Structure formats: C-alpha cells, structure tokens
C-alpha cells in the first residue's frame, strides 16, 4: 500500500499569486531601481540568456566586455540572434581596463548595447562599473549588467548609475535559492527590446514577461515552482532584517580580512584591493605547486577551496560570499590554505595570518 500522507516538502502549496508583486518591489529596493522588475522562473543564467535573446536582432550593434565565461556566453547569444558583436576581452583573470572600453566605444560609430559583468566569482575581480556606465551613458548606449555575483556584496544603484538591464540571482551574496532570478528593465531598454517586435512566445522572451507587468503582476505564467519563491521570500526577509548596507559591509570586511590574512600568511593576493571583488579572493599558487593538490589538502580539513576558472587556472579561490562572509569561514579558509601550503613543503605563517584576521574583526 502507498502511504498517501501529506508531506509539507513534497506537497508545498502554490505560492500566493498576490505576493509576486511584493517580491518584485523588494528586489527593486535592493537594486535601488524604480523601473520594472521581472521575475524569471529559473537560475540566473536563464535570465542572462533571456536578456541577450530579447535584445539581439540583425542591425543591433553591441560591445560585449568579456572577463569570464559568462561574458563569453553573452556575446555568443547576441551573435546567435543576429547582432553585430564586438567583444573586448580582459587579460586572463583581471578586470577590463577602462581605457580599452573607451577606445572600443570611440572606434565604433554607434553602439546600441554594452554588456558587462559587475564582479566575477570565477576570479574575484571587480570591473570598473561606474566608469564604464558613464562612458556608455554619454553615448546613449543601453547597458546590461550581470550583477548575479555582486548583488548583496557590492553597492549597485541601478537608477543612479544608469543601468538599463541588471540581472541578479539570489544564490550568491544574498544567500538565497538558485532556481529563480530577476532582472530590472529601464524604459530605454524596453524601447530597444520592443522595437520591430522582439521575440515572443518563448520562455526567453522579456516582451512576454512585460505582459505580466501590464496585467497587474499577479500569477506568473506556467506553474511556478513554489518552494523557490518561498525560499526567495525567506532570503529577502533575512537581507531586510540584517539590512542591505550591513550585508554589503559584512562582505567588505570578509574580503579585507581575507586579504590581510593572506598577506600575513606570506601568500599574497592575485589583484590589488581596488580591483578585487568582496565575494571571493584569489591567491596565486607558488609556481612549483598544483592548485588541485592544495585544494585536496584543504578538503581533508573539511574546508572547501576552489580552483580559479578558465584562464585564471593557477589560482586558488577563497570563497566568502553570502553566509560565508563571516569570521569563522574567513579564518578557516586562510588557515586551511596555509596548512595546505605547509604540507606541500612551502612556508606559511599561520599564526600571523590568524592575528591579522582577528585584528580585522576587532573594532
Ligand atoms: C554565478 C554567476 C552567474 C550565474 O551562474 P549560475 O550558473 O546560476 O550559478 C552569472 N554570472 C556571474 C558573474 C556569476 O558569478
């Protein structure tokens, strides 16, 4: 016999339709954005692809800044939609130089769209977003910002900075679920998306999602996964209880304490503080050692470190994003990296690193 007993996890009630608009408004406040906020019923890469697909068409010219695989994909999606795409690619594992962006904009008579990632979790870098946006704005270019990693870890004032499309996910610094994401769309971006009829009747169509806004922001299309929206609501409750400014300050502190710890350890950091994100800190692995061996040694201590992604492969990343932006994770990350170095026969001053982290966390 089957037991048909009700399980609250398996039998979650629908997310109440009247609460989607509240969720969108709360995300708008996190983004400092008064424009439209769209909810996407999938992880943030889908929201990014939706933005690209909805903007791309023959005749559209785009400048796409590539500082990680995410930027690379964005350029591919624009190309697939028939847009003319000029990629400007940062040095491996480094932020884009503002001079390169200025040069590329000056070299092109008209650019409709500029796309850039705010902060990278793959290498721990921060692109010079306000400067890039100022250049784009002065030319009337519509801007798309991948703020999936940065939101909650860095300030992002969408309206004040002039971001036309900001894509976010709750699963990084906001410490929320991975199965739902959101984007903001400005009036200027809508004009471009709706010009000559953007793609419709597609899960990737922002024009379709505009109908949800126009119809009073009630039930989302299809059958939304309720647990994702309950989890998003819980994440927003936590962020609002802590206060967004304090969440960001917690990431700033975790990053500076990690950097201080790595410096005292004798390991150094990959980029200077001004070019670093508050989300992960990359450390250059001594030439004779393999990142995988150090990561495995830290893993045996129960500490999760990660390899740098793509071209930034000879790096180890110390993650201090979301709930990890806290003293105990910062301390265990640095101490485990130091222990791994020593086990590999490389010196590391773990005592000095602990002192530095303790000092960073002392008022
Ligand atoms: C994490 C991240 C994403 C989204 O990737 P997921 O596959 O949803 O984790 C997009 N862009 C950036 C810059 C990210 O760091």
Coordinates of C-alpha atoms and ligand atoms in Angstrom, one line a residue:
X1 CA 0.0 0.0 0.0
X2 CA 1.2 3.5 -0.7
X3 CA 1.2 5.9 2.1
X4 CA -0.6 8.9 0.7
X5 CA 0.2 11.1 3.8
X6 CA 0.9 14.7 3.1
X7 CA 4.5 15.9 3.3
X8 CA 4.9 19.6 3.5
X9 CA 8.0 19.5 1.3
X10 CA 6.5 17.3 -1.4
X11 CA 3.1 18.9 -1.2
X12 CA 4.1 22.6 -1.0
X13 CA 1.1 24.9 -1.6
X14 CA 1.2 27.2 -4.5
X15 CA 3.0 30.5 -3.9
X16 CA 0.2 33.0 -3.4
X17 CA -0.3 35.0 -6.7
X18 CA -0.7 38.3 -4.9
X19 CA 2.7 38.1 -3.4
X20 CA 4.8 38.1 -6.6
X21 CA 4.4 41.9 -6.9
X22 CA 5.7 42.3 -3.4
X23 CA 8.7 40.2 -4.2
X24 CA 9.4 42.3 -7.3
X25 CA 9.1 45.5 -5.2
X26 CA 11.5 44.2 -2.6
X27 CA 14.1 43.3 -5.3
X28 CA 13.6 46.7 -6.7
X29 CA 14.6 48.2 -3.4
X30 CA 17.8 46.1 -3.2
X31 CA 18.7 47.3 -6.7
X32 CA 17.7 51.0 -5.9
X33 CA 15.6 50.7 -9.0
X34 CA 12.1 52.2 -9.7
X35 CA 11.8 50.6 -13.1
X36 CA 10.2 47.3 -14.0
X37 CA 11.5 44.2 -12.1
X38 CA 10.8 40.9 -13.9
X39 CA 10.9 37.5 -12.1
X40 CA 12.5 34.6 -14.1
X41 CA 11.5 31.1 -13.0
X42 CA 15.0 29.6 -13.5
X43 CA 18.5 30.1 -12.4
X44 CA 20.3 33.4 -13.3
X45 CA 22.0 32.1 -16.5
X46 CA 18.5 31.8 -18.0
X47 CA 17.7 35.4 -17.1
X48 CA 21.0 36.4 -18.7
X49 CA 20.2 34.5 -21.9
X50 CA 16.7 36.0 -21.9
X51 CA 18.2 39.5 -21.8
X52 CA 20.5 38.7 -24.7
X53 CA 17.9 36.9 -26.8
X54 CA 15.4 39.7 -26.2
X55 CA 17.8 42.4 -27.3
X56 CA 19.6 40.6 -30.2
X57 CA 18.5 41.1 -33.8
X58 CA 20.1 41.9 -37.1
X59 CA 21.1 45.5 -37.2
X60 CA 21.8 45.7 -33.4
X61 CA 25.4 46.5 -32.6
X62 CA 26.8 45.5 -29.2
X63 CA 30.0 46.0 -27.3
X64 CA 30.5 43.0 -25.0
X65 CA 33.0 43.0 -22.2
X66 CA 34.5 39.6 -21.5
X67 CA 36.1 39.0 -18.2
X68 CA 34.9 35.4 -17.6
X69 CA 33.0 32.6 -19.3
X70 CA 29.7 34.4 -18.5
X71 CA 30.6 37.4 -20.7
X72 CA 31.7 35.0 -23.4
X73 CA 28.3 33.3 -23.4
X74 CA 26.5 36.6 -23.5
X75 CA 28.4 37.6 -26.7
X76 CA 27.5 34.2 -28.2
X77 CA 23.8 34.6 -27.5
X78 CA 23.8 38.1 -29.0
X79 CA 25.6 36.8 -32.1
X80 CA 23.2 33.9 -32.5
X81 CA 20.3 36.4 -32.5
X82 CA 21.9 38.2 -35.5
X83 CA 23.5 41.1 -33.7
X84 CA 26.9 42.6 -34.6
X85 CA 29.1 41.9 -31.6
X86 CA 32.4 43.3 -30.7
X87 CA 34.0 41.5 -27.8
X88 CA 36.6 43.3 -25.7
X89 CA 38.4 40.7 -23.6
X90 CA 40.2 41.4 -20.4
X91 CA 43.6 39.9 -19.5
X92 CA 43.1 36.4 -18.1
X93 CA 41.7 36.7 -14.5
X94 CA 41.8 40.5 -14.5
X95 CA 39.2 43.3 -14.8
X96 CA 38.8 45.2 -18.0
X97 CA 40.8 48.4 -18.3
X98 CA 38.6 51.4 -18.7
X99 CA 40.9 52.7 -21.5
X100 CA 40.1 49.6 -23.5
X101 CA 36.4 50.3 -23.2
X102 CA 36.8 54.0 -24.1
X103 CA 38.9 53.0 -27.1
X104 CA 36.4 50.5 -28.3
X105 CA 33.5 52.9 -28.0
X106 CA 35.4 55.7 -29.8
X107 CA 36.2 53.3 -32.6
X108 CA 32.6 52.5 -33.3
X109 CA 30.2 55.0 -34.8
X110 CA 27.2 53.7 -32.9
X111 CA 26.8 51.1 -30.2
X112 CA 23.2 50.1 -29.2
X113 CA 24.1 47.8 -26.3
X114 CA 27.1 47.4 -23.9
X115 CA 27.2 44.3 -21.7
X116 CA 29.5 43.8 -18.7
X117 CA 29.8 41.6 -15.6
X118 CA 30.0 43.7 -12.4
X119 CA 32.0 41.3 -10.1
X120 CA 33.3 37.9 -11.1
X121 CA 33.1 34.9 -8.8
X122 CA 35.4 33.0 -11.2
X123 CA 38.5 35.2 -10.5
X124 CA 37.4 37.5 -7.7
X125 CA 37.8 40.7 -9.8
X126 CA 35.6 43.8 -9.9
X127 CA 35.1 45.6 -13.2
X128 CA 35.2 49.4 -13.1
X129 CA 31.4 49.6 -13.4
X130 CA 30.6 53.3 -12.7
X131 CA 33.3 54.4 -15.1
X132 CA 32.1 52.0 -17.8
X133 CA 28.5 53.1 -17.4
X134 CA 29.4 56.8 -17.5
X135 CA 31.1 56.2 -20.9
X136 CA 28.1 54.2 -22.2
X137 CA 25.6 56.8 -20.9
X138 CA 27.3 59.7 -22.6
X139 CA 26.8 57.9 -25.9
X140 CA 23.2 56.8 -25.3
X141 CA 24.1 53.2 -25.2
X142 CA 21.8 50.8 -23.4
X143 CA 23.7 48.9 -20.7
X144 CA 23.3 45.3 -19.5
X145 CA 25.0 44.4 -16.2
X146 CA 25.4 40.8 -14.9
X147 CA 25.1 41.5 -11.2
X148 CA 24.4 37.9 -10.3
X149 CA 27.6 37.6 -8.2
X150 CA 27.8 41.2 -7.0
X151 CA 24.3 41.9 -5.7
X152 CA 24.5 41.9 -1.9
X153 CA 28.3 42.0 -1.9
X154 CA 28.7 45.4 -3.6
X155 CA 26.6 48.5 -3.9
X156 CA 24.6 48.6 -7.1
X157 CA 22.4 51.7 -7.6
X158 CA 20.7 50.8 -10.8
X159 CA 18.9 54.1 -11.4
X160 CA 21.6 56.4 -10.2
X161 CA 24.3 54.6 -12.2
X162 CA 22.1 54.4 -15.3
X163 CA 22.0 50.6 -15.6
X164 CA 19.3 49.7 -18.2
X165 CA 19.2 45.9 -17.5
X166 CA 20.5 44.4 -14.3
X167 CA 20.4 40.7 -13.9
X168 CA 20.6 39.2 -10.5
X169 CA 20.2 35.8 -8.7
X170 CA 19.6 35.2 -5.0
X171 CA 22.0 32.3 -4.7
X172 CA 25.3 34.2 -4.2
X173 CA 25.8 37.1 -1.7
X174 CA 22.0 37.2 -0.9
X175 CA 22.3 33.6 0.4
X176 CA 19.0 32.5 -1.3
X177 CA 17.7 29.9 -3.7
X178 CA 19.3 29.1 -7.1
X179 CA 16.2 28.3 -9.0
X180 CA 14.8 31.8 -9.5
X181 CA 16.3 35.0 -10.7
X182 CA 15.3 38.6 -11.6
X183 CA 16.1 41.5 -13.9
X184 CA 15.4 45.2 -14.0
X185 CA 14.4 46.7 -17.3
X186 CA 14.5 50.5 -17.9
X187 CA 12.3 52.4 -20.3
X188 CA 15.2 52.8 -22.7
X189 CA 15.8 49.0 -22.6
X190 CA 12.1 48.3 -23.3
X191 CA 12.3 50.6 -26.3
X192 CA 15.1 48.5 -27.8
X193 CA 13.5 45.2 -26.8
X194 CA 10.1 46.0 -28.3
X195 CA 11.5 47.7 -31.4
X196 CA 10.3 45.9 -34.6
X197 CA 8.8 43.2 -32.4
X198 CA 11.2 41.3 -30.2
X199 CA 10.9 37.5 -29.9
X200 CA 7.6 36.4 -28.4
X201 CA 6.0 33.1 -27.2
X202 CA 9.3 32.0 -25.7
X203 CA 10.4 31.2 -22.2
X204 CA 13.3 33.6 -23.0
X205 CA 11.1 36.5 -24.1
X206 CA 11.2 39.6 -21.9
X207 CA 8.5 41.0 -24.1
X208 CA 6.3 38.1 -22.9
X209 CA 7.1 38.9 -19.3
X210 CA 6.1 42.5 -19.9
X211 CA 2.6 41.3 -20.2
X212 CA 2.9 40.1 -16.6
X213 CA 3.7 43.7 -15.5
X214 CA 1.0 45.2 -17.6
X215 CA -1.6 42.7 -16.3
X216 CA -1.1 43.8 -12.7
X217 CA 1.8 41.5 -11.7
X218 CA -0.3 38.6 -10.4
X219 CA 0.2 34.9 -11.2
X220 CA 3.4 34.2 -13.2
X221 CA 2.9 32.2 -16.5
X222 CA 3.0 28.4 -16.3
X223 CA 3.3 26.6 -13.0
X224 CA 5.8 28.4 -10.8
X225 CA 7.9 26.2 -8.5
X226 CA 6.5 27.3 -5.1
X227 CA 9.5 26.3 -3.0
X228 CA 11.8 28.6 -4.9
X229 CA 9.5 31.6 -4.3
X230 CA 9.1 30.7 -0.6
X231 CA 12.8 30.4 -0.3
X232 CA 13.3 33.8 -2.2
X233 CA 10.9 35.4 0.2
X234 CA 12.8 33.9 3.2
X235 CA 16.1 35.2 1.8
X236 CA 14.7 38.7 1.3
X237 CA 13.4 38.5 4.9
X238 CA 16.9 37.8 6.1
X239 CA 18.5 40.5 4.0
X240 CA 16.0 43.1 5.2
X241 CA 16.4 42.0 8.8
X242 CA 20.1 42.4 8.6
X243 CA 19.9 45.5 6.4
X244 CA 21.3 45.6 2.9
X245 CA 24.0 48.1 3.9
X246 CA 25.1 45.7 6.7
X247 CA 25.1 42.7 4.3
X248 CA 27.4 44.6 2.0
X249 CA 29.6 45.8 4.9
X250 CA 29.9 42.1 6.0
X251 CA 31.2 41.2 2.6
X252 CA 33.6 44.2 2.6
X253 CA 35.0 43.1 5.9
X254 CA 35.3 39.4 4.9
X255 CA 37.3 40.5 1.8
X256 CA 39.6 42.8 3.7
X257 CA 40.2 40.3 6.5
X258 CA 40.9 37.6 4.0
X259 CA 43.4 39.8 2.2
X260 CA 45.1 40.8 5.4
X261 CA 45.2 37.1 6.4
X262 CA 46.8 36.0 3.1
X263 CA 49.3 38.8 3.2
X264 CA 50.4 37.9 6.8
X265 CA 50.5 34.2 5.7
X266 CA 53.1 35.2 3.1
X267 CA 50.9 34.1 0.2
X268 CA 49.8 37.5 -1.2
X269 CA 46.7 38.1 -3.3
X270 CA 46.1 37.9 -7.1
X271 CA 44.9 41.5 -7.6
X272 CA 45.2 44.7 -5.5
X273 CA 42.2 45.6 -3.4
X274 CA 40.9 48.3 -5.8
X275 CA 40.4 45.6 -8.5
X276 CA 39.1 42.9 -6.2
X277 CA 35.5 41.8 -5.5
X278 CA 34.2 41.3 -2.0
X279 CA 33.0 37.8 -2.9
X280 CA 36.0 35.6 -3.4
X281 CA 39.7 36.3 -3.0
X282 CA 42.0 34.7 -5.5
X283 CA 45.5 33.7 -4.3
X284 CA 48.3 33.0 -6.8
X285 CA 49.7 29.5 -6.2
X286 CA 53.5 29.2 -5.9
X287 CA 54.8 28.1 -9.3
X288 CA 56.0 24.6 -8.3
X289 CA 52.7 23.7 -6.6
X290 CA 49.5 22.5 -8.2
X291 CA 46.2 24.2 -7.1
X292 CA 44.4 20.8 -7.1
X293 CA 46.8 19.4 -4.5
X294 CA 46.3 22.4 -2.2
X295 CA 42.5 22.2 -2.6
X296 CA 42.5 18.5 -1.9
X297 CA 44.6 19.1 1.3
X298 CA 42.2 21.8 2.5
X299 CA 39.3 19.4 1.7
X300 CA 40.8 16.8 4.0
X301 CA 40.4 19.5 6.7
X302 CA 36.8 20.0 5.8
X303 CA 37.4 23.3 4.1
X304 CA 36.1 24.0 0.6
X305 CA 38.5 25.9 -1.6
X306 CA 38.2 26.2 -5.4
X307 CA 40.4 26.4 -8.4
X308 CA 40.4 29.6 -10.5
X309 CA 38.3 29.2 -13.6
X310 CA 39.4 29.2 -17.2
X311 CA 42.5 31.3 -17.9
X312 CA 42.9 32.1 -14.2
X313 CA 43.7 28.5 -13.6
X314 CA 46.9 28.8 -11.4
X315 CA 44.8 30.5 -8.7
X316 CA 43.0 29.2 -5.6
X317 CA 39.8 30.9 -4.7
X318 CA 38.8 31.6 -1.1
X319 CA 35.0 32.0 -1.1
X320 CA 33.5 34.5 1.4
X321 CA 30.1 35.1 -0.3
X322 CA 26.7 35.1 1.4
X323 CA 26.6 33.1 4.7
X324 CA 30.4 32.6 4.1
X325 CA 31.1 36.3 4.6
X326 CA 31.8 35.6 8.3
X327 CA 34.7 35.3 10.7
X328 CA 34.7 31.6 11.0
X329 CA 34.8 31.0 7.3
X330 CA 37.4 33.6 6.6
X331 CA 39.6 32.2 9.3
X332 CA 39.2 28.6 8.3
X333 CA 39.8 29.4 4.6
X334 CA 43.1 31.1 5.3
X335 CA 44.3 28.7 7.9
X336 CA 43.4 25.7 5.7
X337 CA 45.2 27.3 2.7
X338 CA 48.3 27.9 5.0
X339 CA 48.2 24.3 6.3
X340 CA 48.0 23.0 2.7
X341 CA 51.0 25.1 1.7
X342 CA 53.0 23.8 4.7
X343 CA 52.0 20.2 3.9
X344 CA 53.4 20.8 0.4
X345 CA 56.7 21.9 1.9
X346 CA 56.0 25.7 1.4
X347 CA 56.3 28.1 4.3
X348 CA 53.2 29.8 5.7
X349 CA 52.9 31.9 8.8
X350 CA 49.5 30.7 10.1
X351 CA 49.9 32.4 13.4
X352 CA 50.5 35.8 11.8
X353 CA 47.5 35.2 9.5
X354 CA 45.2 34.4 12.4
X355 CA 46.4 37.5 14.2
X356 CA 45.7 39.6 11.1
X357 CA 42.2 38.2 10.7
X358 CA 41.5 38.6 14.4
X359 CA 42.6 42.3 14.2
X360 CA 40.5 42.9 11.1
X361 CA 37.4 41.6 13.0
X362 CA 38.2 43.7 16.1
X363 CA 36.5 47.1 16.4
Ligands
LIG1 C1 27.2 32.7 -10.6 C2 27.2 33.7 -11.7 C3 26.2 33.6 -12.6 C4 25.1 32.6 -12.6 O1 25.6 31.3 -12.7 P1 24.8 30.1 -12.0 O2 25.0 29.0 -13.0 O3 23.3 30.5 -11.9 O4 25.4 29.9 -10.7 C5 26.1 34.5 -13.6 N1 27.1 35.5 -13.7 C6 28.1 35.6 -12.8 C7 29.1 36.7 -12.9 C8 28.1 34.7 -11.8 O5 29.1 34.8 -10.9

